[in-house]
XYZ file of C-alpha atoms in Angstrom:
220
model
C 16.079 13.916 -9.531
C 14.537 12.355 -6.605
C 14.515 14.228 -2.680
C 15.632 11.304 -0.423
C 14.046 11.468 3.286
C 16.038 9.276 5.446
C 13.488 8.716 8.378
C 13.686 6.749 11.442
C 11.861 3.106 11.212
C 10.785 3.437 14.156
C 10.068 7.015 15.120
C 10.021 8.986 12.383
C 11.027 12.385 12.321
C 7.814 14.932 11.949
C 9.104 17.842 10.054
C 10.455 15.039 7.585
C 7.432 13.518 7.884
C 5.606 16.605 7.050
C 7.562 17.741 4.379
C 6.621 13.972 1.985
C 2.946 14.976 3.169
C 2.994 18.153 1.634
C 5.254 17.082 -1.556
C 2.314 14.736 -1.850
C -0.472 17.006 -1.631
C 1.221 18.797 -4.599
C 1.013 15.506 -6.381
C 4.448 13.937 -6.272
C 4.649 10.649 -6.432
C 6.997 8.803 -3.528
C 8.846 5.641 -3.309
C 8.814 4.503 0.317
C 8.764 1.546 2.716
C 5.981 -0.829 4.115
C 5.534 -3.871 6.450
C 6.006 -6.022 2.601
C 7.842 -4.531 0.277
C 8.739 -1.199 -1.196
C 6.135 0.455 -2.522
C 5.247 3.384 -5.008
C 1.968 5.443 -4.012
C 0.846 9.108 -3.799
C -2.038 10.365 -2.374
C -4.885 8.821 -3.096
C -7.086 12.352 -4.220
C -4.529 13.735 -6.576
C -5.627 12.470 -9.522
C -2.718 13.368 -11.457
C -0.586 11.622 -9.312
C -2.694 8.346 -9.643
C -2.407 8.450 -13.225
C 1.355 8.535 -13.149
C 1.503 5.755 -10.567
C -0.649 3.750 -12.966
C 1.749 5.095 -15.991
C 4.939 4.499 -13.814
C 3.430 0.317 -13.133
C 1.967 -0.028 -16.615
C -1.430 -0.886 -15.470
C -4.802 -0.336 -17.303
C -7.456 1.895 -15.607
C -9.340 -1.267 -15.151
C -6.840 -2.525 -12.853
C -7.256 -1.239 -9.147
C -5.069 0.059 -6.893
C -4.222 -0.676 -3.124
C -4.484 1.988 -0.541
C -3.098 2.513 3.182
C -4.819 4.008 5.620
C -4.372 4.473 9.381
C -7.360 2.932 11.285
C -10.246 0.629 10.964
C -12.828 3.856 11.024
C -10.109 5.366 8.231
C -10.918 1.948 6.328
C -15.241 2.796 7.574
C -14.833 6.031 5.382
C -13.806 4.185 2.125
C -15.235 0.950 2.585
C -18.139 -0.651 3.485
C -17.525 -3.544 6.029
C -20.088 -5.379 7.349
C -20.504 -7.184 10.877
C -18.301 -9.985 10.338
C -15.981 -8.111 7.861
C -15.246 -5.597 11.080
C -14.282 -8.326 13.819
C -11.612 -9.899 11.331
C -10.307 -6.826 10.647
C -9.744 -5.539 14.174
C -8.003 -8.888 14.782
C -5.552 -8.227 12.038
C -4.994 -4.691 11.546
C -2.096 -3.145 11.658
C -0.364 -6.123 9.878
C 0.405 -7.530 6.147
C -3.386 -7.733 5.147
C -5.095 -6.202 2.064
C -8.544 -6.438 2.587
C -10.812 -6.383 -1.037
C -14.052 -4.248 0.317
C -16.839 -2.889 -1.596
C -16.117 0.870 -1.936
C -17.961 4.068 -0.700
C -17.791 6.767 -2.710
C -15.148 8.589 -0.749
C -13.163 6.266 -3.255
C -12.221 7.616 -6.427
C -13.247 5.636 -9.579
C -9.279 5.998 -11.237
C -8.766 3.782 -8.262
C -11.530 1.189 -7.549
C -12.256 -1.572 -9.845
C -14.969 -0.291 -12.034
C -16.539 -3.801 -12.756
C -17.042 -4.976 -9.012
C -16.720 -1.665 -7.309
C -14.445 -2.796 -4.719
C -11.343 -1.543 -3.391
C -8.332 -3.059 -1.720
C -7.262 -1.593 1.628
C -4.157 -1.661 4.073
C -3.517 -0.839 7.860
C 0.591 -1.680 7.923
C 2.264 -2.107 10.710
C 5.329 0.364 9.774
C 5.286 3.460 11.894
C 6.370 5.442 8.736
C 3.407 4.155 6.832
C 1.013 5.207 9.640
C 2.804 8.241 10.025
C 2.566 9.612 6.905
C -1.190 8.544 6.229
C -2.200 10.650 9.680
C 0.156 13.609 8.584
C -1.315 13.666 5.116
C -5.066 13.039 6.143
C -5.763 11.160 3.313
C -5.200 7.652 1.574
C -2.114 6.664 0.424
C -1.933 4.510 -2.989
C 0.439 1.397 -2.175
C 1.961 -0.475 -5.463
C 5.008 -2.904 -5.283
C 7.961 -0.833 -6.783
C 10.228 -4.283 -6.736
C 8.165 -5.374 -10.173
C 9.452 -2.533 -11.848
C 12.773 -3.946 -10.988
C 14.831 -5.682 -13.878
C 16.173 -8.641 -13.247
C 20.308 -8.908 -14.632
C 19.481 -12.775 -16.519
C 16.263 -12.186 -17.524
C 15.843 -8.577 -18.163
C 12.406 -9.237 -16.739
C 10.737 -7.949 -13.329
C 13.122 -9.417 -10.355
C 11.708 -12.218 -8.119
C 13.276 -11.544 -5.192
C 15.581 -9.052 -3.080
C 17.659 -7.013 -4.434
C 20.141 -4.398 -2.598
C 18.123 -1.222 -1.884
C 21.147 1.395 -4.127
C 20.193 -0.444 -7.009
C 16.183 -0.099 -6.541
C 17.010 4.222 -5.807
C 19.339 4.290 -8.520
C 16.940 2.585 -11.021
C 13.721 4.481 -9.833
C 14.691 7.907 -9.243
C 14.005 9.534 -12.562
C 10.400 8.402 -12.142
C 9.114 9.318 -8.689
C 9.356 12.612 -6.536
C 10.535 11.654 -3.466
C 12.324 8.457 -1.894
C 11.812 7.661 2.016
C 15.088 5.754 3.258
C 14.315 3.852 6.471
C 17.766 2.522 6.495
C 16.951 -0.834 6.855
C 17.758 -4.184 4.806
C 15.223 -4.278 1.958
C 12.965 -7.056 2.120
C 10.394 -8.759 -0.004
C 7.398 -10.227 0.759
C 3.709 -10.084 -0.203
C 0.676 -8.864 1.748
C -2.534 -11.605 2.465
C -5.151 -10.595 0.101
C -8.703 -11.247 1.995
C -11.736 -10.927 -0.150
C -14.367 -9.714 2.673
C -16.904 -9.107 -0.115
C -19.088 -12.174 0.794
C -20.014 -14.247 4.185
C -17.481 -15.481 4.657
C -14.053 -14.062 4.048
C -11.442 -15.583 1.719
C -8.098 -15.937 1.449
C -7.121 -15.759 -2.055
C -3.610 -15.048 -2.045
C -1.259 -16.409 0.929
C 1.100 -13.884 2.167
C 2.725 -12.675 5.532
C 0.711 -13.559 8.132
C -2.367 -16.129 6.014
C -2.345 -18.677 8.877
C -3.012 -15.538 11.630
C -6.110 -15.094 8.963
C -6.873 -18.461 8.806
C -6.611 -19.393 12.723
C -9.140 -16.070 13.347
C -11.591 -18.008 10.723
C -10.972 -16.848 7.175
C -11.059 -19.647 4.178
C -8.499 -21.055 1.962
C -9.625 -20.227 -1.797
């Protein structure tokens, strides 16, 4: 069974806080809020803990994962961002962005993609996201939990919101810990910008594309 953490959206409490950042050091695996959706992560060194995040979504080791982290030099220390990659980036971050970055080595492999060697990398703007990255002084693996969502007519992967009980009830039995910011649950994708070559690319539109666009990024 699941620990639930109801924190503030806003200002979240720091002994709560602290208490997900050590669960995750010990290599739980949480189920928590973001600026998109919900999202299923742990921290991004426990190995373990990747592997059952990759177990709990199904996905090949092939397939990488996304991370948060809390600053632009947090995204210098896993990424390697050129000139122009930078000033687009400070523009944008904290926001709905996933940047795709080639990765440092700081990155570990069970994460990157193996074939390109890049990595995708977040700066939300959701104080508990930022919160718990700082606390935990590491990475945090971000996943969209609403996929593993059935939906009712289908039995397949629900397409849009449903009411936040039924996500907790439904997921419990497979993560560690669930962070309730006791707000409506919404749904929504990040903007995926490939920043790999000179220019960058928007290759899929989510919150906030024409902010990327406007500030110089291309349509795919």
């Amino acid at each position: 069974m699941a620990t639930i953490y109801k924190l503030h959206p806003d200002n979240p409490q720091s002994r709560k806080v602290e208490a997900i950042a050590a669960a995750l050091r010990q290599g739980a695996v949480a189920l928590y809020p973001t600026d998109t959706v919900y999202a299923i992560g742990c921290d991004l060194n426990h190995k373990g803990a990747v592997q059952r995040v990759r177990q709990i979504k199904q996905l090949a080791n092939d397939k990488p994962l996304t991370f948060l982290c809390d600053s632009l030099s947090n995204i210098a220390a896993y990424a390697i961002v050129s000139d122009g990659a930078y000033r687009l980036i400070r523009r944008l971050i904290p926001g709905p962005f996933t940047f795709l970055l080639p990765a440092t080595r700081q990155v570990p492999r069970l994460v990157m993609s193996p074939k390109r060697r890049t990595t995708g990398i977040r700066v939300p703007d959701h104080a508990i996201c930022l919160s718990l990255v700082k606390t935990l002084q590491n990475p945090v693996i971000s996943t969209s939990a609403l996929t593993l969502l059935p939906s009712p007519e289908s039995g397949r992967a629900a397409a849009g919101p449903v009411d936040k009980m039924v996500m907790f009830d439904a997921l419990e039995k497979l993560v560690d810990v669930i962070v309730d910011d006791e707000q409506p649950l919404a749904y929504n994708v990040s903007t995926i910008l490939d920043m790999e070559g000179d220019e960058p690319l928007v290759v899929r539109q989510g919150l906030g594309w024409e902010t990327a666009r406007d500030w110089g990024a291309q349509l795919v």
